[in-house]
Structures are given as C-alpha cells and as structure tokens.
Amino acid sequence: MDPGQELEERVLGRTPLFRPLPESESSDLCVLRAAACQTEEDYFRYRILFEDLDRNGDGVLDILELKEGLINWNSSFGPNSEEEILKAGDTNLDSGLDFEEFVRYLQDHEKKMKLAFKSLDKNNDGIYMCFHIFLIDASEVVAAVGSLGLHISEAQANDILKSMDSDGTMTIDWDEWRDYFLLRPATSISDIIRFWKRSTIIDIGESIAIPDEFTEQERKSGDWWKRLVAAGIASAVARTCTAPLDRLKVMMQVHSLESRRMRLTSGFQQMVKEGGILSLWRGNGVNVFKIAPETALKVGAYEQYKKWLSFDGANIGILERFISGSLAGATAQTCIYPMEVIKTRLAVAKTGEYSGIIDCGKKLLKQEGFKTFLRGYVPNLLGIVPYAGLDLTVYELLKNYWLEHYAGNSMNPGVMILLGCSTLSHTCGQLASFPLTVLRTRMQTEHMMEKGTTAPLIHLIKEIYNKEGKRGFYRGITPNIIKLLPAVGIGCVVYEKVKPILD
C-alpha cells in the first residue's frame, strides 16, 4: 500500500489515525514528526468531510448543505446549528464556506474543543506520550454537570459517555471527543446537557420563571440581555394570545360566590355582551407592561441570592436554586405588586369604568387609599413557595425519568419532551398554589364587589369554604389549565424566532 492510500485509509477510519512511533526516536523528533503527520492527516480529514458536505460540488458550502449535512451526521445541537457554523466561518461574508474558510473554522473549533476537553480531566488520569492524551470518565461528567447546577447519577453520566464512546471503553479520549464535536457548534460537556437547563424564561402569565445561570461567555459578550429581551417579547406574545382565558379565570374567581356561577361558555358570552370582543383583553396591557420590571428584578435578585447562599458563587445546588428563586420571586412581587392589583381591577371592571392604567391607579388611590395596592399581598407571597418548589421538583423528576428510561444514545430530549415536562411541572405548581391565587384575587376586588367592606384572610377562607366547600378554592382552575400548553408553546416558538433577529 502506498503512503497516500495508507493515509486515506486512516483518515476514513479503517486504521488508527495515529500510529505509535518507535521508542528509539528522541522525544523532540517524536513531537515534530507526529505534529507534521497530524497536520497532513487533518488536511485530508477536512477535505473528505468538505467533499461529503458539498453535495453540488461547487466548492462552497451553503446554509442548506450545512443543514443537510448536520442532519445526516446527527450533529445538530440546536435549531440554528448550521447558522452558528456559517456565521463563525464565513470571513468574506458571501453566505458560504469555501474550503479554506471551512478548514480555518475547524482548526479554530478544535483548539476550543481541546481546551474544554483538558479542563474536564480533573483526576489527571491522562496518558502522556508525544501528546497529552486525556481520558474523561463518568465521575468527571457528573462533576461537570454538577458545576452547572444540575445533578445526575453515574448511570446517566455513562449514558452521556455512550453517545461519544466509539471503542466501548466507557472513557472518552481526544479522538472520540474531537470526532463527536467536530461539526457541532459546542465546545464543552455542558452543551450536551444544556438542553435540560431552562435557559428561556418560560412564562404562563402568572409568574415568570427564573432562567438558569448565564454562562461567563454570555456575561462578557452581553448576550445575556439579548436573551432577556427575547424572553420578554415571547412572554408578551404568549400573554396576549392567552389573555381571554386569563380574564375569564379572574371573572370566575371574583363572581364565584354569587348565586349565578360563571361557566366557560357563559363567561365568554357575558364578557363579549358587556364590552365587545376587545373586552376579552381588558387588563392585558398591565400584564404585558410589568414583564420588564419583573424580569429585571427577578434576575438581579436571583443572582445576588445565589451568591449569598453559595458563599463562593459556585457549585449552586437544587436546594440553593429553589431558595434563591423563591426569594427572588418574593422580591420582585413586592416591588411590582401594585400593578397586580391594577391588572385585576381592570379585568373585573365594567366598560367605561376606567379609561386606562393611569386612570385606574389614580381612582383607586383617591377612593380607597394606598392600602388598596397591598390587598392580597400575603396570600400572593405565600403562593410563591409551593408554586416554585413543586414546579422545580416535578421538572427534575420528569427529566431524570426520561434520562434513565428513554435517553438511549442521545441526551437531547427534543422540543416536544421539553415542552411536555415544562407544561406538567407548571400544572403541578399551579394546582398547589391555586387556592392562594383565589384568595389573592378575592382580596384585591372585595372592596369594590362588596361596597367597601373588607374581611381578614381567615374570615375569607371560612366564607369560601362554608358557601362552596373545597371546590371554591379552585374556582377558575379550568381556563387556567387550558391556557398552560398554548402559553408555554407560543412562548418557546416566539423565543426561538426572536433570538436570531436580536443576534
């Protein structure tokens, strides 16, 4: 076999890419010869890969060829992987990658991959010869995932290794790591499990969920605020689309003690008859307007509470995240609570009673005093803990169940699995906190519904229980549950569409 053919055989994977060099050769000569061999082999490896991706043979990879290639190589790490590769490698901005640009991208990408690969070898079990050949095992995967605030078992770590392990050793060497990530716009093990990090601010119009930690790269580049803006836009669209169901929920809660109980169909008919189609969105303006301050306050408070609870600002666990998220939610709700009251009063008001947000605020202050803006604050605050706690717990349980039973060779659960997990976890959180939501709404509106009378929280609980029983504490739960899936789905879709625009 001639040298060229032998090299091609090794590039195609039929023989090892790196042959052991004779022990008699000096260390310096070993490094020089191996480096030269590696450069030549890399060139042929890049050439073969480029020609495989270049389906039309024009010497340029366009976005469609990259997308098709990522699918064929099972290398997509997200909906915009091909765009990330093209953006990083297209230096002449001609919307395509020629071979030189492709090689330059892969060389730069391999440098980043090598740094990330070496950083994972915490137990220093690497084999040192002419090159530093590091090995990654399950314990190091568990540690890497744990540093991101997620906890997995060693069995789940082995599943991650299996997705990259080509020789069955259950350890990952540099060749396996490089081959796995070569066409993936990812440079660390965190990208494999980042699917499960709730990086988007999933919003159902009740309580904005806290995003997972921003990466150091996002902090330095300023991408963190783009994520927040994209999430804010997604939240506004999701809330607006589900606003009729949200108003119906409030109306059912407020009128639950009247002799004529409101149902789904009759509720919509009554609202349309009283104020027309547009009345279904009454109060939605405040709901959208408070997204920005609530998000800013929650994210800022969450980061600060995490630092205080973790002491060193690192190795934040599930318990610390839960406590930080609950405290951040309480902080944000305390600051923006007057807007919650205005939103509820606008939702239950009759047509023409208020001309807008400012008019509503002025009239409430003049007629009922400043205390009106704090009515229902206590049950609202108490509802944060069961909502956040159950939401996070159920999501973790569903995640771990999927990883243990259905992960197979891929740690990517797909959009539908994530959507289902988020919807179920939000539903459980809502069921746990909904009685407190009913109490909050009743306290916010009782001054206007019962001609200026107000009742203590305990008295209100007894009143609802005596007149309606246990069901009274879940009045309005049906439209609230109905809106969960479309709210989460619309929010996720809009978020993914807005991100490329902001980028």
XYZ file of C-alpha atoms in Angstrom:
503
model
C 0.000 0.000 0.000
C 1.455 3.381 -0.987
C 1.673 6.176 1.635
C -1.158 8.210 0.093
C -3.527 5.261 0.076
C -2.496 4.316 3.604
C -3.163 7.873 4.770
C -6.584 7.853 3.157
C -7.391 4.546 4.859
C -6.535 6.035 8.246
C -8.499 9.221 7.537
C -11.566 7.207 6.638
C -11.283 5.384 9.953
C -10.256 1.957 8.689
C -6.919 2.129 10.514
C -5.866 4.205 13.533
C -5.219 7.874 12.785
C -2.070 7.919 14.962
C 0.427 5.086 14.853
C 2.766 4.649 17.840
C 6.241 5.927 16.956
C 9.385 3.866 17.628
C 10.704 4.180 21.186
C 14.226 4.713 19.831
C 13.344 8.115 18.436
C 14.088 11.097 20.632
C 11.229 12.984 22.322
C 11.779 16.152 20.253
C 11.881 14.236 16.974
C 8.788 12.334 18.069
C 6.838 15.566 18.603
C 7.999 17.105 15.296
C 7.225 14.068 13.196
C 3.891 13.428 14.913
C 2.875 17.092 14.538
C 3.716 17.031 10.821
C 1.807 13.791 10.406
C -1.161 15.213 12.314
C -1.258 18.336 10.117
C -1.240 16.272 6.928
C -3.870 13.878 8.244
C -6.063 16.753 9.393
C -5.909 18.245 5.898
C -7.104 15.010 4.298
C -9.758 14.545 7.002
C -11.077 18.069 6.396
C -11.012 17.549 2.620
C -13.018 14.328 2.775
C -15.543 15.896 5.146
C -15.848 19.012 2.968
C -16.478 16.980 -0.183
C -19.075 14.889 1.632
C -20.954 18.033 2.681
C -20.589 19.796 -0.693
C -23.413 17.923 -2.432
C -23.487 20.048 -5.603
C -19.685 20.036 -5.970
C -19.339 23.801 -6.454
C -16.575 24.140 -3.846
C -18.743 26.182 -1.456
C -20.904 25.035 1.444
C -24.162 26.980 1.686
C -26.640 27.022 4.556
C -28.799 24.267 3.064
C -25.834 21.918 2.551
C -24.674 22.545 6.115
C -28.159 21.872 7.470
C -28.499 18.658 5.454
C -25.016 17.567 6.473
C -25.694 18.121 10.175
C -28.840 16.024 9.905
C -27.032 13.207 8.074
C -24.168 13.269 10.587
C -26.618 13.577 13.511
C -24.620 16.591 14.612
C -27.206 19.302 15.201
C -27.069 20.760 18.696
C -29.977 23.102 18.226
C -32.374 24.638 15.705
C -29.736 27.082 14.421
C -26.542 24.972 14.476
C -25.846 25.447 10.753
C -26.271 29.224 11.138
C -23.772 29.287 14.009
C -21.189 27.413 11.944
C -21.708 29.649 8.910
C -21.513 32.810 10.992
C -18.280 31.691 12.678
C -16.535 30.545 9.491
C -17.773 32.926 6.779
C -14.984 35.513 6.918
C -15.689 37.083 3.500
C -19.456 37.323 4.191
C -20.528 35.650 0.940
C -23.074 33.395 2.704
C -20.993 30.302 2.084
C -17.861 28.473 3.227
C -15.116 27.658 0.765
C -12.542 25.019 1.687
C -10.084 27.497 3.231
C -12.786 29.019 5.422
C -14.005 25.543 6.361
C -10.503 24.453 7.394
C -9.938 27.673 9.332
C -13.213 27.200 11.196
C -12.437 23.572 12.081
C -8.910 24.393 13.256
C -10.169 27.189 15.485
C -13.005 24.992 16.717
C -10.619 22.141 17.565
C -8.484 24.487 19.675
C -11.533 25.403 21.754
C -12.561 21.751 21.979
C -9.097 20.748 23.189
C -9.097 23.370 25.958
C -12.533 22.269 27.111
C -11.521 18.604 26.899
C -8.409 19.091 29.020
C -10.324 21.104 31.616
C -12.578 18.104 32.303
C -9.768 15.727 33.238
C -9.930 16.649 36.934
C -8.384 13.434 38.262
C -5.306 13.709 35.996
C -5.617 10.179 34.649
C -4.330 11.220 31.236
C -1.687 9.221 29.396
C 1.311 11.310 28.452
C 3.375 10.345 25.408
C 4.211 12.539 22.467
C 0.848 14.217 23.023
C -1.210 14.664 26.156
C -3.963 12.106 25.699
C -6.572 12.822 28.340
C -9.366 10.464 29.344
C -12.790 11.509 30.626
C -14.755 9.095 32.824
C -18.219 9.085 34.394
C -17.179 10.766 37.642
C -15.795 13.732 35.718
C -19.024 14.025 33.732
C -21.025 14.064 36.996
C -18.747 16.796 38.347
C -19.011 18.870 35.153
C -22.803 18.638 35.115
C -22.955 19.418 38.837
C -20.975 22.615 38.311
C -23.863 23.807 36.124
C -26.383 23.335 38.926
C -27.756 20.027 37.598
C -27.422 16.689 39.327
C -27.279 13.352 37.512
C -26.463 9.816 38.584
C -23.397 7.888 37.451
C -25.675 5.746 35.257
C -26.888 8.890 33.482
C -23.272 10.029 33.113
C -22.496 6.704 31.466
C -25.317 7.352 29.002
C -23.631 10.625 28.090
C -20.329 8.808 27.596
C -22.004 6.171 25.415
C -23.133 8.852 22.993
C -19.453 9.687 22.322
C -17.677 6.392 23.112
C -16.767 4.591 19.896
C -14.444 1.907 21.276
C -16.552 0.656 24.207
C -14.069 1.619 26.946
C -16.560 3.923 28.726
C -13.913 6.636 28.727
C -13.517 9.398 26.173
C -10.139 10.144 24.620
C -9.313 13.160 22.497
C -10.069 11.463 19.160
C -13.563 10.482 20.292
C -14.241 13.927 21.734
C -12.995 15.647 18.558
C -14.982 13.406 16.214
C -18.162 13.863 18.247
C -17.968 17.674 18.420
C -16.281 18.341 15.073
C -19.444 19.524 13.312
C -21.234 20.590 16.460
C -21.039 24.265 17.459
C -20.248 23.135 21.011
C -17.015 23.180 22.942
C -17.744 21.550 26.307
C -19.660 18.783 28.043
C -22.120 21.414 29.283
C -23.543 21.711 25.775
C -24.669 18.094 25.919
C -26.858 18.662 28.971
C -27.751 22.300 28.318
C -30.979 21.032 26.707
C -32.227 20.416 30.226
C -31.256 23.822 31.577
C -34.312 26.057 31.500
C -32.450 28.831 29.794
C -35.548 30.514 28.396
C -37.803 32.372 30.781
C -40.906 30.213 30.406
C -43.871 32.436 31.192
C -47.511 31.439 31.634
C -48.767 34.864 32.622
C -48.720 34.091 36.338
C -45.124 34.120 37.450
C -42.024 34.487 35.330
C -39.725 31.524 35.837
C -36.129 32.224 36.746
C -33.643 31.470 33.926
C -30.708 29.235 34.679
C -27.339 30.795 35.214
C -25.844 32.828 32.406
C -22.522 31.492 31.189
C -19.353 33.524 31.601
C -19.193 33.965 27.830
C -22.738 35.376 27.791
C -21.861 37.794 30.563
C -18.773 39.100 28.788
C -20.329 39.307 25.325
C -23.540 40.926 26.515
C -25.660 38.114 25.078
C -27.428 37.725 28.429
C -29.521 40.846 27.918
C -30.462 39.682 24.405
C -31.805 36.505 25.949
C -33.850 38.556 28.393
C -35.228 40.801 25.650
C -36.140 37.780 23.522
C -37.804 36.160 26.518
C -39.682 39.382 27.286
C -41.045 39.586 23.744
C -42.017 35.909 23.870
C -43.764 36.473 27.210
C -45.700 39.457 25.853
C -46.916 37.477 22.826
C -47.848 34.434 24.931
C -49.735 36.538 27.481
C -51.600 38.435 24.774
C -52.650 35.231 22.987
C -53.983 33.680 26.206
C -55.371 36.906 27.754
C -59.069 35.957 27.215
C -58.579 32.792 29.268
C -56.729 34.756 31.924
C -59.531 37.320 32.243
C -62.146 34.548 32.349
C -60.239 32.941 35.235
C -60.313 36.213 37.211
C -64.021 36.736 36.496
C -64.849 33.194 37.666
C -62.876 33.720 40.865
C -64.494 37.068 41.646
C -68.078 36.002 40.874
C -67.740 32.525 42.416
C -69.805 33.420 45.483
C -72.755 34.778 43.512
C -75.860 32.671 43.034
C -75.261 32.516 39.291
C -71.920 30.794 38.879
C -69.950 31.556 35.769
C -69.012 28.750 33.370
C -66.583 28.665 30.442
C -69.036 29.310 27.621
C -71.371 31.612 29.554
C -68.367 33.524 30.875
C -67.097 34.381 27.399
C -70.599 35.252 26.244
C -71.150 37.529 29.222
C -67.852 39.375 28.690
C -68.462 39.865 24.951
C -72.036 41.009 25.558
C -70.930 43.529 28.177
C -67.965 45.067 26.375
C -67.476 43.535 22.941
C -64.681 41.300 21.621
C -61.904 43.663 22.750
C -63.079 43.389 26.351
C -61.591 39.887 26.413
C -58.163 41.561 26.562
C -59.052 44.025 29.321
C -56.182 44.209 31.806
C -53.690 42.643 29.411
C -51.849 45.940 28.946
C -50.740 45.930 32.591
C -49.876 42.236 32.339
C -47.515 42.959 29.432
C -46.180 46.218 30.876
C -44.991 44.577 34.100
C -42.872 41.961 32.278
C -39.803 44.225 32.011
C -39.547 45.336 35.660
C -40.482 41.888 36.976
C -37.842 40.193 34.818
C -35.114 42.680 35.712
C -35.874 42.458 39.434
C -36.090 38.662 39.458
C -32.876 38.073 37.530
C -30.900 40.613 39.556
C -32.217 39.339 42.883
C -31.710 35.707 41.855
C -28.050 36.259 41.022
C -27.493 38.087 44.306
C -29.242 35.484 46.468
C -27.244 32.723 44.749
C -24.004 34.434 45.678
C -25.076 34.773 49.286
C -26.250 31.162 49.591
C -23.316 29.536 47.784
C -20.723 31.712 49.551
C -18.155 31.312 46.777
C -20.677 31.888 43.975
C -20.132 28.390 42.582
C -21.488 24.848 42.976
C -25.050 26.026 43.398
C -27.326 23.045 44.051
C -31.040 22.408 43.569
C -31.946 23.487 47.133
C -29.970 26.722 46.815
C -31.540 27.408 43.420
C -35.016 26.827 44.840
C -34.441 29.130 47.818
C -32.818 31.780 45.612
C -35.669 31.581 43.102
C -38.341 31.836 45.806
C -36.657 34.829 47.451
C -36.156 36.483 44.060
C -39.833 35.945 43.247
C -40.849 37.453 46.590
C -38.579 40.451 45.992
C -39.937 41.103 42.506
C -43.566 40.644 43.576
C -43.112 43.057 46.470
C -41.882 45.771 44.119
C -44.434 45.336 41.329
C -47.458 44.229 43.377
C -49.475 47.470 42.852
C -49.528 46.600 39.141
C -51.007 43.193 40.007
C -53.860 44.927 41.807
C -54.464 47.313 38.892
C -54.471 44.397 36.440
C -57.124 42.541 38.442
C -59.306 45.620 38.924
C -59.182 46.399 35.190
C -60.109 42.780 34.377
C -63.273 42.836 36.515
C -64.243 46.456 35.772
C -67.212 47.324 33.589
C -66.839 49.074 30.243
C -66.027 52.754 30.724
C -65.246 52.484 34.424
C -61.568 53.197 33.818
C -60.003 54.831 30.773
C -56.636 53.107 31.210
C -53.877 52.033 33.573
C -53.064 55.510 34.918
C -56.732 56.426 35.361
C -57.359 53.203 37.267
C -54.397 53.832 39.560
C -55.489 57.427 40.299
C -59.084 56.446 41.093
C -58.046 53.589 43.357
C -55.656 55.854 45.260
C -58.272 58.606 45.633
C -61.266 56.407 46.518
C -59.701 53.592 48.534
C -56.303 54.837 49.666
C -52.814 53.407 49.303
C -53.697 50.233 51.230
C -55.693 49.072 48.224
C -52.460 48.408 46.336
C -51.414 45.909 49.013
C -54.626 43.901 49.257
C -53.970 40.197 48.737
C -50.225 40.632 49.180
C -49.921 37.982 51.911
C -51.561 35.068 50.018
C -49.685 36.137 46.891
C -46.391 35.921 48.764
C -47.300 32.596 50.382
C -48.153 31.137 46.971
C -44.638 31.637 45.610
C -43.060 28.827 47.655
C -45.415 25.924 46.728
C -45.530 27.081 43.111
C -41.763 27.385 42.646
C -40.989 24.310 44.758
C -43.368 21.903 43.047
C -42.606 23.301 39.596
C -38.865 22.704 40.040
C -39.284 19.323 41.768
C -41.620 17.863 39.133
C -39.411 19.106 36.312
C -36.347 17.429 37.882
C -38.273 14.162 38.389
C -39.537 14.112 34.807
C -36.068 14.947 33.493
C -34.411 12.151 35.465
C -37.108 9.648 34.465
C -36.589 10.397 30.775
C -32.805 10.209 31.098
C -32.966 6.828 32.825
C -35.582 5.155 30.616
C -35.612 6.817 27.194
C -32.319 8.647 26.633
C -30.644 5.897 24.603
C -27.507 7.211 22.909
C -28.595 10.842 22.840
C -29.029 13.283 25.697
C -31.143 15.596 23.520
C -34.782 15.099 24.564
C -36.231 17.123 21.700
C -38.628 20.054 21.769
C -41.790 18.034 22.471
C -40.328 16.296 25.528
C -39.115 19.596 26.992
C -42.466 21.206 26.232
C -44.307 18.352 27.935
C -42.060 18.420 31.009
C -42.442 22.192 31.372
C -46.224 22.060 30.960
C -46.670 19.268 33.511
C -44.372 20.919 36.042
C -46.185 24.256 35.657
C -49.550 22.495 36.037
C -48.485 20.881 39.312
C -47.174 24.210 40.577
C -50.482 25.867 39.683
C -52.547 23.179 41.439
C -50.510 23.604 44.616
C -50.731 27.387 44.746
C -54.148 27.993 43.185
C -56.162 28.306 46.431
C -53.868 31.164 47.436
C -54.389 32.711 43.986
C -58.159 32.647 44.548
C -57.745 34.311 47.946
C -55.468 36.968 46.439
C -57.952 37.814 43.686
C -60.875 37.962 46.117
C -58.980 40.278 48.467
C -57.954 42.547 45.593
C -61.563 43.025 44.473
C -63.743 42.590 47.580
C -63.667 46.319 48.395
C -65.384 47.077 45.079
C -67.609 43.975 44.875
C -68.984 44.226 48.433
C -69.443 48.001 48.663
C -66.356 48.977 50.578
C -66.263 46.101 53.052
C -63.092 44.169 53.696
C -62.533 40.938 55.596
C -59.456 39.373 57.207
C -57.801 36.463 55.411
C -59.063 33.839 57.884
C -62.640 35.119 57.622
C -62.460 34.972 53.808
C -61.217 31.380 53.916
C -64.136 30.365 56.156
C -66.610 32.203 53.938
C -65.466 30.431 50.747
C -65.399 27.034 52.479
C -68.843 27.409 54.057
C -70.553 28.605 50.855
C -68.784 26.490 48.200
C -66.757 23.891 50.002
C -63.314 22.783 48.835
C -64.224 23.383 45.199
C -64.473 27.088 45.887
C -60.707 27.323 46.291
C -60.243 26.042 42.722
C -62.792 28.270 41.014
C -61.317 29.326 37.661
C -58.783 26.474 37.509
C -60.203 25.145 34.200
C -59.335 28.133 31.973
C -56.028 28.406 33.804
C -55.084 24.816 32.951
C -56.339 25.205 29.381
C -54.027 28.153 28.762
C -50.880 26.415 30.060
C -49.927 24.406 26.965
C -50.538 27.195 24.411
C -48.798 29.724 26.674
C -45.659 27.583 27.021
C -45.727 26.524 23.356
C -46.241 30.031 21.974
C -43.578 31.426 24.292
C -40.996 28.842 23.208
C -41.711 29.274 19.478
C -41.581 33.083 19.616
C -38.395 32.959 21.699
C -36.627 30.814 19.108
C -37.810 33.091 16.280
C -36.752 36.309 18.030
C -33.273 35.137 19.066
C -31.754 35.185 15.535
C -33.219 38.644 14.917
C -31.591 40.089 18.040
C -28.346 38.281 17.294
